[in-house]
mmCIF file of C-alpha atoms and ligand atoms in Angstrom:
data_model
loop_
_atom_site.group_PDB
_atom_site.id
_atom_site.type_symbol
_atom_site.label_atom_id
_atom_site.label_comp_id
_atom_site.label_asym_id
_atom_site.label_seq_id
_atom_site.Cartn_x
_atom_site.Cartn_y
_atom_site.Cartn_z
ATOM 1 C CA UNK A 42 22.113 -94.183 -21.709
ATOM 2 C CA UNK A 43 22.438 -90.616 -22.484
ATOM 3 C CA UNK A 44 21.716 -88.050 -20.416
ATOM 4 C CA UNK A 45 21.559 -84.492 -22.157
ATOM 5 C CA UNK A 46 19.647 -82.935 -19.240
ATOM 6 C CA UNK A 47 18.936 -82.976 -15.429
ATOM 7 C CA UNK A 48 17.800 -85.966 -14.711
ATOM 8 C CA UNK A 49 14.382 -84.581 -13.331
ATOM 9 C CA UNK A 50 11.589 -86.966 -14.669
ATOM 10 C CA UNK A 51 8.265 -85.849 -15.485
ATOM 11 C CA UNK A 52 4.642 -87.837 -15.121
ATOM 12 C CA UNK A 53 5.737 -90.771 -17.504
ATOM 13 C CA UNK A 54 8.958 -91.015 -15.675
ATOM 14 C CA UNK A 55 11.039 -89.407 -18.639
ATOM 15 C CA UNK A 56 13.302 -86.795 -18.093
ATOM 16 C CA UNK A 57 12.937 -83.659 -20.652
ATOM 17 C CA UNK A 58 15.392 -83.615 -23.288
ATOM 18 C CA UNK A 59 16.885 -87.284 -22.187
ATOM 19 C CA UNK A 60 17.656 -89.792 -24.844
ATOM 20 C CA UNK A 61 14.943 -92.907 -24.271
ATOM 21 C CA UNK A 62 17.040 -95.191 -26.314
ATOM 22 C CA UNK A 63 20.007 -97.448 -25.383
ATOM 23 C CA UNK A 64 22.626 -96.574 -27.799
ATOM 24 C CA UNK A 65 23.448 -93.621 -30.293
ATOM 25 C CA UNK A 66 24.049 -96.464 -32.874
ATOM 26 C CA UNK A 67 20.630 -97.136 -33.199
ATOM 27 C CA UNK A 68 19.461 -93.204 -32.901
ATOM 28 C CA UNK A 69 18.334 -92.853 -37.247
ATOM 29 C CA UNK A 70 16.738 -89.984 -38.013
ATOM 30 C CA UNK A 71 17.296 -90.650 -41.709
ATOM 31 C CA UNK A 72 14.396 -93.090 -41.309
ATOM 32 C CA UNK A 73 12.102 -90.399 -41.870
ATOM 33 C CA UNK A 74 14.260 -88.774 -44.486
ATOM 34 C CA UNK A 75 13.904 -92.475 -46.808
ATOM 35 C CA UNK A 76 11.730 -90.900 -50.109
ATOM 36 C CA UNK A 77 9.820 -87.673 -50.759
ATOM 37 C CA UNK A 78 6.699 -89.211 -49.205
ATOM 38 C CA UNK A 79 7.936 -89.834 -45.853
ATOM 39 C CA UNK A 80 9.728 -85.866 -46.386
ATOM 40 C CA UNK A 81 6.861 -84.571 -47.195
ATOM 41 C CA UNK A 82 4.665 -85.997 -43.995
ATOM 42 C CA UNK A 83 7.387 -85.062 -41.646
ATOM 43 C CA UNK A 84 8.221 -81.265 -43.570
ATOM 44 C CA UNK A 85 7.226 -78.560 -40.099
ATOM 45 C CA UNK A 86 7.061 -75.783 -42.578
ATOM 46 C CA UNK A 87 5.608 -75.507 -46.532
ATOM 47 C CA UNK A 88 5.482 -72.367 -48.482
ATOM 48 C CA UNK A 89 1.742 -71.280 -50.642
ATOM 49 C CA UNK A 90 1.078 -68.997 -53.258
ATOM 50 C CA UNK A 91 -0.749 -67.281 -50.009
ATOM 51 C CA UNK A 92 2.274 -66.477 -47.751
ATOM 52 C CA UNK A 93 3.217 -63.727 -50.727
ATOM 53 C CA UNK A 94 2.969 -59.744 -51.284
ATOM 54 C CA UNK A 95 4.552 -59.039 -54.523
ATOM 55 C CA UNK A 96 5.778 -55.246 -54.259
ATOM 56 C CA UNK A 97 5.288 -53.413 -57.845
ATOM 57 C CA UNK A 98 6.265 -50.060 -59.419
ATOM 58 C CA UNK A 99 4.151 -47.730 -60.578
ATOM 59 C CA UNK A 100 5.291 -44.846 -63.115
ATOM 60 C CA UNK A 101 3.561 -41.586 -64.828
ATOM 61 C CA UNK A 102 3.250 -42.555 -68.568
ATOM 62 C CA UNK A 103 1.413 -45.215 -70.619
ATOM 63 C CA UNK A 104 1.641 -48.661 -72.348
ATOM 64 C CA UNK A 105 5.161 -48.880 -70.800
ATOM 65 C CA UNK A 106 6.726 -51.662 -68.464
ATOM 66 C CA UNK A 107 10.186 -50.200 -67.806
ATOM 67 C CA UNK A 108 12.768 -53.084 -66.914
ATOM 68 C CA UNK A 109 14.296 -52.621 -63.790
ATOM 69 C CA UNK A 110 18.546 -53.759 -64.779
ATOM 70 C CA UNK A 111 19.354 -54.991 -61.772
ATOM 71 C CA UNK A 112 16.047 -56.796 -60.414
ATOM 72 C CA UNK A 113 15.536 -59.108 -63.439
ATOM 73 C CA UNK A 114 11.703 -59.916 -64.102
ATOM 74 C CA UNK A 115 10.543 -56.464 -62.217
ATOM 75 C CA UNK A 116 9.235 -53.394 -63.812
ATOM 76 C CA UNK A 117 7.715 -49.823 -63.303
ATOM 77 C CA UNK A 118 4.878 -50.132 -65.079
ATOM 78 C CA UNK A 119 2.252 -47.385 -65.787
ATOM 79 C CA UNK A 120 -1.337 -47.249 -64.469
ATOM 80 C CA UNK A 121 -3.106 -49.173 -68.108
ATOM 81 C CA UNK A 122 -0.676 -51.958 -67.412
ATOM 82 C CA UNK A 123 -2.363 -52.965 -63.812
ATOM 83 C CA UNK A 124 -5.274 -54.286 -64.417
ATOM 84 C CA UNK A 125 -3.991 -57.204 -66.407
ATOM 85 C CA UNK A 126 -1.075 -57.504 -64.227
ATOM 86 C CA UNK A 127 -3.181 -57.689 -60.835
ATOM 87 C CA UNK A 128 -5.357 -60.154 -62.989
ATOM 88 C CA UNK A 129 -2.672 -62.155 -63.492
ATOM 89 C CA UNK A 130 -1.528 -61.712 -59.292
ATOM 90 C CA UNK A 131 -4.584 -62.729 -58.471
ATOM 91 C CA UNK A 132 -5.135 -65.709 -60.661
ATOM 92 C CA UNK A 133 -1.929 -66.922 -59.135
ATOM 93 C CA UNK A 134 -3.258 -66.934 -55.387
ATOM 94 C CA UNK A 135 -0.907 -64.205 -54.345
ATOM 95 C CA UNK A 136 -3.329 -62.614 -51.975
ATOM 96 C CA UNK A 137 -1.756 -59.125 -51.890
ATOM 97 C CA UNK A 138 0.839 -56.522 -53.942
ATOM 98 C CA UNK A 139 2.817 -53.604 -52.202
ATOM 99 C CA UNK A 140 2.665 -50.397 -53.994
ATOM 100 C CA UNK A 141 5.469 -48.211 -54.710
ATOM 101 C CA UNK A 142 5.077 -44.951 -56.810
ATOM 102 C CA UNK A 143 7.009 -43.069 -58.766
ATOM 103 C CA UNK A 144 5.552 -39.364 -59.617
ATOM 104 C CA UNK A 145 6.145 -37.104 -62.484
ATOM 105 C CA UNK A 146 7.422 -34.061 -60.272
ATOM 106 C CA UNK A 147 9.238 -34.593 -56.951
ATOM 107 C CA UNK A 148 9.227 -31.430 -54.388
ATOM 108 C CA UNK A 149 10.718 -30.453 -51.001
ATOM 109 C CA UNK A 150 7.511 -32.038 -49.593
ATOM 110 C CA UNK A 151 7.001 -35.065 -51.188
ATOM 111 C CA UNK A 152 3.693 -33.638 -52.647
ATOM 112 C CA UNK A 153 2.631 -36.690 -54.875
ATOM 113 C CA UNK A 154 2.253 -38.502 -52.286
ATOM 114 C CA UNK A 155 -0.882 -37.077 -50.623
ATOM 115 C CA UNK A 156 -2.504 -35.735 -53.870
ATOM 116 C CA UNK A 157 -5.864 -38.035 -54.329
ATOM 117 C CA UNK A 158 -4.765 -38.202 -58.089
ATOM 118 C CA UNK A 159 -1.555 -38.610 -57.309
ATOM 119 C CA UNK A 160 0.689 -41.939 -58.796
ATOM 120 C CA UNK A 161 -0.560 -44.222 -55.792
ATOM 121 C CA UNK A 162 -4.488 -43.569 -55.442
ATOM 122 C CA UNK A 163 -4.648 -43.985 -59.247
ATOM 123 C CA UNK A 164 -2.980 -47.274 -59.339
ATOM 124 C CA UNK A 165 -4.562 -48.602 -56.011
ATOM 125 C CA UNK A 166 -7.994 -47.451 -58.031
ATOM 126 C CA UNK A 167 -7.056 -49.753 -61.554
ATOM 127 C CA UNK A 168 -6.297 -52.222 -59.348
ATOM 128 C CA UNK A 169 -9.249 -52.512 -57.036
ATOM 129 C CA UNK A 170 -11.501 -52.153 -60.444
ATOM 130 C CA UNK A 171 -9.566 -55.410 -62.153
ATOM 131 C CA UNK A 172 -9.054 -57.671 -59.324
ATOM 132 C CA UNK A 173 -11.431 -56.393 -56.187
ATOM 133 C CA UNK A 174 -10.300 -59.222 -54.129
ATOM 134 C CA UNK A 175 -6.665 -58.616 -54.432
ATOM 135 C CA UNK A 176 -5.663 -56.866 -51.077
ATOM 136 C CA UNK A 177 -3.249 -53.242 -51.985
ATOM 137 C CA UNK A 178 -0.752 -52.840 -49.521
ATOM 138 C CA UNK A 179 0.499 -48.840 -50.018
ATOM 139 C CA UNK A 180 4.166 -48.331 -48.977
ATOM 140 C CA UNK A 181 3.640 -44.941 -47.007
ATOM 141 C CA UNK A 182 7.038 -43.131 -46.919
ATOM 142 C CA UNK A 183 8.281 -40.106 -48.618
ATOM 143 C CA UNK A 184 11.580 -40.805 -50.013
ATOM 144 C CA UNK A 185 10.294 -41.702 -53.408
ATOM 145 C CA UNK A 186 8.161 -38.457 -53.884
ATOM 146 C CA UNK A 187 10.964 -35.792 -52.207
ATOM 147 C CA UNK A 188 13.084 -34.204 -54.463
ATOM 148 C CA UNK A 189 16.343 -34.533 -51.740
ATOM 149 C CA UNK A 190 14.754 -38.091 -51.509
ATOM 150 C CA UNK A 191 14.850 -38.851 -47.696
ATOM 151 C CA UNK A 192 11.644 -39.839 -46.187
ATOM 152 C CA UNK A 193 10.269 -36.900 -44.814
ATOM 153 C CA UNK A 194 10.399 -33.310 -44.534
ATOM 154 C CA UNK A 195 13.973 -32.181 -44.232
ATOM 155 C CA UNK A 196 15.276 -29.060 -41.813
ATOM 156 C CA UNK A 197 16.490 -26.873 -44.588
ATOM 157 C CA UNK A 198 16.970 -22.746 -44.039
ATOM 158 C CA UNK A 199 14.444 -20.905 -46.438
ATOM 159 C CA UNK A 200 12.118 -23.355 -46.113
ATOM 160 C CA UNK A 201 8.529 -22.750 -44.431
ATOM 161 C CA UNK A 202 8.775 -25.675 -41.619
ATOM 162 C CA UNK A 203 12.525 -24.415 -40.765
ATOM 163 C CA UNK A 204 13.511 -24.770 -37.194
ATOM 164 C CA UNK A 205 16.347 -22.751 -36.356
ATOM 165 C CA UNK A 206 17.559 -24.697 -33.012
ATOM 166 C CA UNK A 207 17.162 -28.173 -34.853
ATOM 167 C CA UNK A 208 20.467 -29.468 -36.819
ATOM 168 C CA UNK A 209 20.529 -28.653 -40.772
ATOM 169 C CA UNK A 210 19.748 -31.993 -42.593
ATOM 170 C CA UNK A 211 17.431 -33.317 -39.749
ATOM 171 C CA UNK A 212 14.552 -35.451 -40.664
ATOM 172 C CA UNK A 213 11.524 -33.448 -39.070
ATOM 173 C CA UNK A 214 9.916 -35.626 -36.906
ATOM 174 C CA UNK A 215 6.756 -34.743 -36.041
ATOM 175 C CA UNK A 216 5.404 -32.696 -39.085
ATOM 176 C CA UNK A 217 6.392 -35.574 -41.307
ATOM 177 C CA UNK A 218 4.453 -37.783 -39.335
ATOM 178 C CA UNK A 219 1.692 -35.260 -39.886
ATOM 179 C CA UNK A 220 1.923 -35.571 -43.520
ATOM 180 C CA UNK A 221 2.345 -38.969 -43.368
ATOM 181 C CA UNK A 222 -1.683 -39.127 -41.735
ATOM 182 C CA UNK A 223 -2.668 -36.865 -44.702
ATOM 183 C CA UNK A 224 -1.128 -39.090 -47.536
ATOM 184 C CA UNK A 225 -2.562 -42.033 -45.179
ATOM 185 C CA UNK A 226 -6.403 -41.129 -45.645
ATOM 186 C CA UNK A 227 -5.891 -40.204 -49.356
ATOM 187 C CA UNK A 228 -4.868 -43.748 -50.085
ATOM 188 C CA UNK A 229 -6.938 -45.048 -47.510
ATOM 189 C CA UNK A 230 -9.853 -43.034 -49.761
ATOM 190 C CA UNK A 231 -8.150 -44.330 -52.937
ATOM 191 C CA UNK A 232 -9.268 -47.905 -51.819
ATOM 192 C CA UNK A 233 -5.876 -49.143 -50.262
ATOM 193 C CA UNK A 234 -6.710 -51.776 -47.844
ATOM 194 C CA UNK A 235 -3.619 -51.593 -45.521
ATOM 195 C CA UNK A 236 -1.137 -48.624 -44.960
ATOM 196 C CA UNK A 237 2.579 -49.797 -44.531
ATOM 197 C CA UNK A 238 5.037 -46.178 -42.967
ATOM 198 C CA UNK A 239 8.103 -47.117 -43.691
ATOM 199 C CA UNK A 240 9.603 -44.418 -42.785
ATOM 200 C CA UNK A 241 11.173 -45.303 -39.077
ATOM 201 C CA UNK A 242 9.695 -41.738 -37.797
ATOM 202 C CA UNK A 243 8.627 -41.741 -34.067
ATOM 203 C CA UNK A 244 5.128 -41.991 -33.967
ATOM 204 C CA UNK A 245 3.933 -42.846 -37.164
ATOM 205 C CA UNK A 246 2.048 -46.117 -36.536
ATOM 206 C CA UNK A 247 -0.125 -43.490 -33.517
ATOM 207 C CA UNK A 248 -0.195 -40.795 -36.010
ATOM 208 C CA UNK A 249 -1.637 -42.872 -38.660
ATOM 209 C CA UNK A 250 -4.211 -44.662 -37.086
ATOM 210 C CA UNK A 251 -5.734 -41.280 -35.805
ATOM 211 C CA UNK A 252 -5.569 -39.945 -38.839
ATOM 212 C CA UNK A 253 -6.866 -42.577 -40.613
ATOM 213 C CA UNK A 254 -9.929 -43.160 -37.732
ATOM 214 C CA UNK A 255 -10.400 -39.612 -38.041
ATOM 215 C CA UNK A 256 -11.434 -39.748 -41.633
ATOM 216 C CA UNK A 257 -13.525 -42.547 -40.632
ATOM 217 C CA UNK A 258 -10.903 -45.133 -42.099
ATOM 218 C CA UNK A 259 -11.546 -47.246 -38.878
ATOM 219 C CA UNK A 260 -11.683 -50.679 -41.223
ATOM 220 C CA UNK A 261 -8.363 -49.935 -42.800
ATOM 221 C CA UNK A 262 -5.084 -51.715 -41.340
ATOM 222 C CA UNK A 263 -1.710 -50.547 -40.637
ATOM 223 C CA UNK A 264 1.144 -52.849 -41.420
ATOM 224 C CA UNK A 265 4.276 -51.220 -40.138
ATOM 225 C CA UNK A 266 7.871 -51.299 -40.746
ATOM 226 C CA UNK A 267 8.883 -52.004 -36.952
ATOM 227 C CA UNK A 268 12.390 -52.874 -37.863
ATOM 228 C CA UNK A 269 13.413 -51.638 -40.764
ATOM 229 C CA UNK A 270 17.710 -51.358 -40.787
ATOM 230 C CA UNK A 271 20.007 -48.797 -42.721
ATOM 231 C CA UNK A 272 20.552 -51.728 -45.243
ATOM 232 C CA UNK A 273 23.281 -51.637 -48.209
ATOM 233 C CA UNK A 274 20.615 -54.401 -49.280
ATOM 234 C CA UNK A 275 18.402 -51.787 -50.285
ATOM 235 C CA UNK A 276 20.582 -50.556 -53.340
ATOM 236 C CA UNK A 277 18.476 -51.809 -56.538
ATOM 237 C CA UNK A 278 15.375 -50.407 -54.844
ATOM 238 C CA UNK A 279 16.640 -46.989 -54.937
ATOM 239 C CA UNK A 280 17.090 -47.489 -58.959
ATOM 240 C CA UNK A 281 14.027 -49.102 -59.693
ATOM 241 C CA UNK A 282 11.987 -46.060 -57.042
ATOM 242 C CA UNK A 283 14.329 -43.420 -58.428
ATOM 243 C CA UNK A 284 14.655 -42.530 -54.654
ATOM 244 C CA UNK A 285 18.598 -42.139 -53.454
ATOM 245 C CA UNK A 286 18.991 -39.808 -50.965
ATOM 246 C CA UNK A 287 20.969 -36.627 -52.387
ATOM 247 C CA UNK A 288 22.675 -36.703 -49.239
ATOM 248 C CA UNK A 289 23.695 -38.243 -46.746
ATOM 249 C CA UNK A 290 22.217 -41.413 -45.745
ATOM 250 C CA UNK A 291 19.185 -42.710 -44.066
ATOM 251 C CA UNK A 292 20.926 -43.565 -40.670
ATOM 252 C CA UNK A 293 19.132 -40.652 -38.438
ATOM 253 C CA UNK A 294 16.405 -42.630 -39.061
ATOM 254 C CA UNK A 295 16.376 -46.359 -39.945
ATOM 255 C CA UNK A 296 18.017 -48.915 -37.414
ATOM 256 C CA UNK A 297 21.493 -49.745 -37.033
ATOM 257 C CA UNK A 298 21.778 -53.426 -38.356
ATOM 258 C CA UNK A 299 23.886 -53.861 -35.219
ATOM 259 C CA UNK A 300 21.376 -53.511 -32.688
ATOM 260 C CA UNK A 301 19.039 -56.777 -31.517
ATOM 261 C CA UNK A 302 17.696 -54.991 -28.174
ATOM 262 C CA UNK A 303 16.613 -51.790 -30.127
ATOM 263 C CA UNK A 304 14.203 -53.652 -32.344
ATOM 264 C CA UNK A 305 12.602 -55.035 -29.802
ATOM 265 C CA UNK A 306 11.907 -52.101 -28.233
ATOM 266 C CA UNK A 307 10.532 -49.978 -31.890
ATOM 267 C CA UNK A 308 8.442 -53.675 -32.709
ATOM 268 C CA UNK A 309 7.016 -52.771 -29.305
ATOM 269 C CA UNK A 310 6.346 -49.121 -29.514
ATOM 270 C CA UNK A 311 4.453 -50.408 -33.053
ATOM 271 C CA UNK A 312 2.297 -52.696 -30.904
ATOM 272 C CA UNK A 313 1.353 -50.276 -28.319
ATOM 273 C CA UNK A 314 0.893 -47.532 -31.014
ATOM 274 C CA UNK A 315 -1.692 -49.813 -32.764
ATOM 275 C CA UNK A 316 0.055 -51.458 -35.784
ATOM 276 C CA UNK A 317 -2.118 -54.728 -36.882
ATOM 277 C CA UNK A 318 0.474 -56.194 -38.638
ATOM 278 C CA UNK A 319 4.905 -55.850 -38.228
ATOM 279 C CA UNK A 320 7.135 -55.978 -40.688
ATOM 280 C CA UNK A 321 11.209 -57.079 -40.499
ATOM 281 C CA UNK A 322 13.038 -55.929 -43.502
ATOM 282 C CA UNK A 323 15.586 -57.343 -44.726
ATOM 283 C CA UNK A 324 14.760 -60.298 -44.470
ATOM 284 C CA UNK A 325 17.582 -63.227 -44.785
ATOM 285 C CA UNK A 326 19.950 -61.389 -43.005
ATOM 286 C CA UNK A 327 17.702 -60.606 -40.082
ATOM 287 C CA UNK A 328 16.618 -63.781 -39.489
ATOM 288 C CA UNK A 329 17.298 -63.863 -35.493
ATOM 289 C CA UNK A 330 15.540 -60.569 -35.014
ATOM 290 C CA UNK A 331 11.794 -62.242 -36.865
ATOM 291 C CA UNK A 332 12.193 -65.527 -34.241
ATOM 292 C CA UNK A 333 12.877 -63.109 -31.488
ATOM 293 C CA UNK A 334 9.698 -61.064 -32.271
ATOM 294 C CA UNK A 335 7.990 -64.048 -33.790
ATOM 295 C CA UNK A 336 8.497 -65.123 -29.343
ATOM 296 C CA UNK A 337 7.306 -62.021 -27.791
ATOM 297 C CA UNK A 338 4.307 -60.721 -30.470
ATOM 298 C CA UNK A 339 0.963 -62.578 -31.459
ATOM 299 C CA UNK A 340 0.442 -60.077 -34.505
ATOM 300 C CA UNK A 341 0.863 -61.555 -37.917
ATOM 301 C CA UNK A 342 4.512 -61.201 -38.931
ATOM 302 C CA UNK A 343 6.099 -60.480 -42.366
ATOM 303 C CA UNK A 344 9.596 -60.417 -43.411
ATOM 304 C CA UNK A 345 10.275 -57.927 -46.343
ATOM 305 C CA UNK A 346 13.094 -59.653 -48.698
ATOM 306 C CA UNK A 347 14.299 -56.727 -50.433
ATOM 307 C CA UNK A 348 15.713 -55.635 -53.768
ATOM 308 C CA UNK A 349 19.919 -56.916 -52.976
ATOM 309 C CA UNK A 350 18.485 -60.326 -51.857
ATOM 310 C CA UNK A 351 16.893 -60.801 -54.898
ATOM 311 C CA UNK A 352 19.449 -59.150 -56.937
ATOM 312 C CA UNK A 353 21.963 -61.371 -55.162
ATOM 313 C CA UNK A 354 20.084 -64.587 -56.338
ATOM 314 C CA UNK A 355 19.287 -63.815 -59.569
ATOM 315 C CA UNK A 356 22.992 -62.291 -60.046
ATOM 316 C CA UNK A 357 24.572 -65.576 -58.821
ATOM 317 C CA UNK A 358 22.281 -67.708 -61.079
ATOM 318 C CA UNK A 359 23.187 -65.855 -64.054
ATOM 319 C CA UNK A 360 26.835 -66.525 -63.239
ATOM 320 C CA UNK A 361 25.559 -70.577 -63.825
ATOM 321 C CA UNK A 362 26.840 -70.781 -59.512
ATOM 322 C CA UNK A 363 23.517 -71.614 -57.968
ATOM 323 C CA UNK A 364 20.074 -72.847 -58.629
ATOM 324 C CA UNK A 365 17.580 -69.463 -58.795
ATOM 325 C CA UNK A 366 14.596 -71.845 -58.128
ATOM 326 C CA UNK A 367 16.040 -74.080 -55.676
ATOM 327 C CA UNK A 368 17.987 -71.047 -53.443
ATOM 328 C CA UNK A 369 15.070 -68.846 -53.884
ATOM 329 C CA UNK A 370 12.609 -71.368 -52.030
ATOM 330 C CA UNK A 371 14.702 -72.356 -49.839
ATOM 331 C CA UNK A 372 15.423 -68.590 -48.582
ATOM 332 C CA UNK A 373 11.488 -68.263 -48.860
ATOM 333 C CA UNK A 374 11.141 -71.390 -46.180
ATOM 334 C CA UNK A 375 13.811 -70.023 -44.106
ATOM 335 C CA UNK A 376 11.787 -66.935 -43.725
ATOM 336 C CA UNK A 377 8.707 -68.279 -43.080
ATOM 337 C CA UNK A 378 10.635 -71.229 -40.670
ATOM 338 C CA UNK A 379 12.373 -68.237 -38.843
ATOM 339 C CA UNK A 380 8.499 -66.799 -38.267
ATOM 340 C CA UNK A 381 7.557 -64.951 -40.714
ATOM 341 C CA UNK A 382 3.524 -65.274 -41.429
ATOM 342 C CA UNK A 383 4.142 -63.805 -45.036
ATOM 343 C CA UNK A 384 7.127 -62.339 -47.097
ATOM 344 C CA UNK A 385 7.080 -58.946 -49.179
ATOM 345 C CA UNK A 386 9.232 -60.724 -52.305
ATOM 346 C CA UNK A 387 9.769 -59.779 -55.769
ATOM 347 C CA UNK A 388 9.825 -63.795 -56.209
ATOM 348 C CA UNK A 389 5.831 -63.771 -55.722
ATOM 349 C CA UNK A 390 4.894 -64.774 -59.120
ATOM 350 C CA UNK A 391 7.607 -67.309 -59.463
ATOM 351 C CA UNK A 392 7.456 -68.714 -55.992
ATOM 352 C CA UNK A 393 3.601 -69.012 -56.396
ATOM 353 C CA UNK A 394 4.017 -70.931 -59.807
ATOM 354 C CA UNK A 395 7.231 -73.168 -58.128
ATOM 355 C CA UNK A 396 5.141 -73.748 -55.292
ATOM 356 C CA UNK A 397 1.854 -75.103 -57.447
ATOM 357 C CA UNK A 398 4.166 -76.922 -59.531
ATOM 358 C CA UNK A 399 5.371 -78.967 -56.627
HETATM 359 C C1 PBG B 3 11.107 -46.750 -48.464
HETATM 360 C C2 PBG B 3 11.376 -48.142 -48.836
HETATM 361 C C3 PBG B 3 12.594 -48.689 -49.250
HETATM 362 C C4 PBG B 3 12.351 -50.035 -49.489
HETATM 363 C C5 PBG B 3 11.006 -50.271 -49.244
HETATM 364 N N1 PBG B 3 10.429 -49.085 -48.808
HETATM 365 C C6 PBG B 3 13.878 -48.044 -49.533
HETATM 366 C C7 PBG B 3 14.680 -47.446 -48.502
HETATM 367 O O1 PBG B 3 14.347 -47.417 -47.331
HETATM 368 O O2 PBG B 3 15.696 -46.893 -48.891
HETATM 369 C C8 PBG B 3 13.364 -51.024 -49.935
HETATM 370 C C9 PBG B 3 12.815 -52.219 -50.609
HETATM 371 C C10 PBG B 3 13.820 -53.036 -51.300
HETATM 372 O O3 PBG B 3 15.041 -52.818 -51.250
HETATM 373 O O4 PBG B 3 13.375 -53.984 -51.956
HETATM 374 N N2 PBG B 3 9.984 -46.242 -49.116
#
């Protein structure tokens, strides 16, 4: 007999976590690991085309889908390319894309983005006319319409919002978040079904939701980046959004990758603030801090795998090392066993079709 545990019983006289059986020799849990059937009856968690948000790129321009080099299979396409392409989303099952936009100008204040015919609102409106149904996530940070491309408002002297006793370089807080209402509502207006800051300012998730309530954008969700980390992961995304910082990095603002107890507390500052949905990004290598919230939050969770995980895949598949379809899903069921109620991946369309195909 083995005893793992105190020997406490329980009603039906057996003790929690106590081996029942006489001998490890005849323990088999390969039994239920004999063929695919008995797998497949005993598998705790499966993956759908429905667990996915594919994240696109949207450019200025026409007829163009503009390869992205180092995320193979992704584009920036322009606005006349969407409605066949959220078609095509849609048709898969993929309940949802994530929309990231890249404008013609870029200014100190990150203009684009709140401008009703600015690169989002027109591509959130040629999608809503092709595929209605498809929900449009709008990625609701700065960095990719700035021209020093951090995600806000930046203290610089000469500039109108300059504040003397804060340091030189300083993400300002509070008037981004302001802005960040204003471009909220004009994408909200656009048609945009859920608003996703990314930004990691203080008070965005509040600031949001009154400014969206205020323009009577009650019905409209906010699914925030609660724990979003100063990633190295991020690196292809900054080609593919045209959005490196000019200096510096993004540290005064997004997480330190280090820190377990700190994203608990901003995933709970998100809650309180009003956020329907939370977001962990990255994803694979953040894996402890989406079961920790997936323990102490009943929102719906997603896990954003991001641009270096999928470059990572696809670079090590190229190099004939690993399997792209078979590592791909089984990062995608990680996620998902880890807690994660949907995943932001640039694998959408292929997990969708691997998934269907069985
Ligand atoms: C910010 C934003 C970033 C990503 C999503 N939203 C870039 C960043 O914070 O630098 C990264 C996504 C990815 O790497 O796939 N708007």
């Amino acid at each position: 007999m083995i005893v793992t545990d105190s020997p406490k019983v329980n009603g039906n006289g057996i003790a929690p976590n106590m081996s029942v059986a006489a001998s490890p020799a005849v323990l088999r849990p390969r039994r239920l690991r004999l063929n695919p059937t008995l797998r497949r009856m005993v598998r705790e968690t499966t993956l759908t085309p429905a667990d996915f948000i594919l994240p696109l790129f949207v450019r200025y321009g026409r007829v163009q889908r503009a390869p992205i080099s180092s995320m193979p299979g992704q584009f920036q396409l322009t606005v006349d390319q969407l409605a066949a392409e959220a078609c095509e989303i849609a048709d898969l099952g993929i309940p949802a894309v994530i929309l990231f936009g890249i404008p013609a100008e870029k200014d100190a204040a990150g203009s684009d983005n709140y401008n009703p015919d600015g690169i989002v609102p027109q591509a959130i409106r040629a999608i809503k006319d092709a595929a209605p149904e498809l929900i449009v996530i709008s990625d609701m940070c700065f960095c990719e319409y700035t021209d020093h491309g951090h995600c806000g408002l930046i203290n610089r002297p000469g500039e109108a919002h300059y504040h003397a006793h804060l340091p030189e370089g300083y993400l300002l807080n509070d008037p981004t978040r302001d802005l960040l209402a204003r471009a909220s509502a004009v994408h909200a207006q656009a048609g945009a079904d859920i608003i996703a800051p990314s930004g990691m300012v203080d008070g965005m998730v509040a600031a949001i939701r009154a400014g969206l309530d205020g323009e009577g954008f009650e019905h409209v969700s906010i699914m925030s980046y609660a724990v979003k980390s100063a990633s190295g992961f991020y690196g292809p995304f900054r080609e593919a959004a045209e959005s490196p910082p000019a200096f510096g990095d993004r540290s005064q603002y997004q997480m330190d990758p280090a820190n377990r107890r700190e994203a608990l507390k901003e995933a709970a500052l998100d809650v309180a603030e009003g956020a329907d949905l939370l977001i962990v990004k990255p994803a694979l290598p953040y894996l402890d801090i989406l079961a920790a919230l997936r323990e102490r939050h009943r929102l719906p969770l997603a896990a954003y795998q991001v641009s270096g995980e999928y470059a990572m895949l696809h670079a090590a598949a190229a190099n004939g090392w690993i399997d792209l379809r078979r590592c791909a899903l089984e990062s995608l069921i990680s996620i998902k066993r880890a807690g994660a109620d949907m995943i932001l991946t640039y694998f959408a369309k292929d997990a969708a079709r691997w998934v269907l195909e069985g």
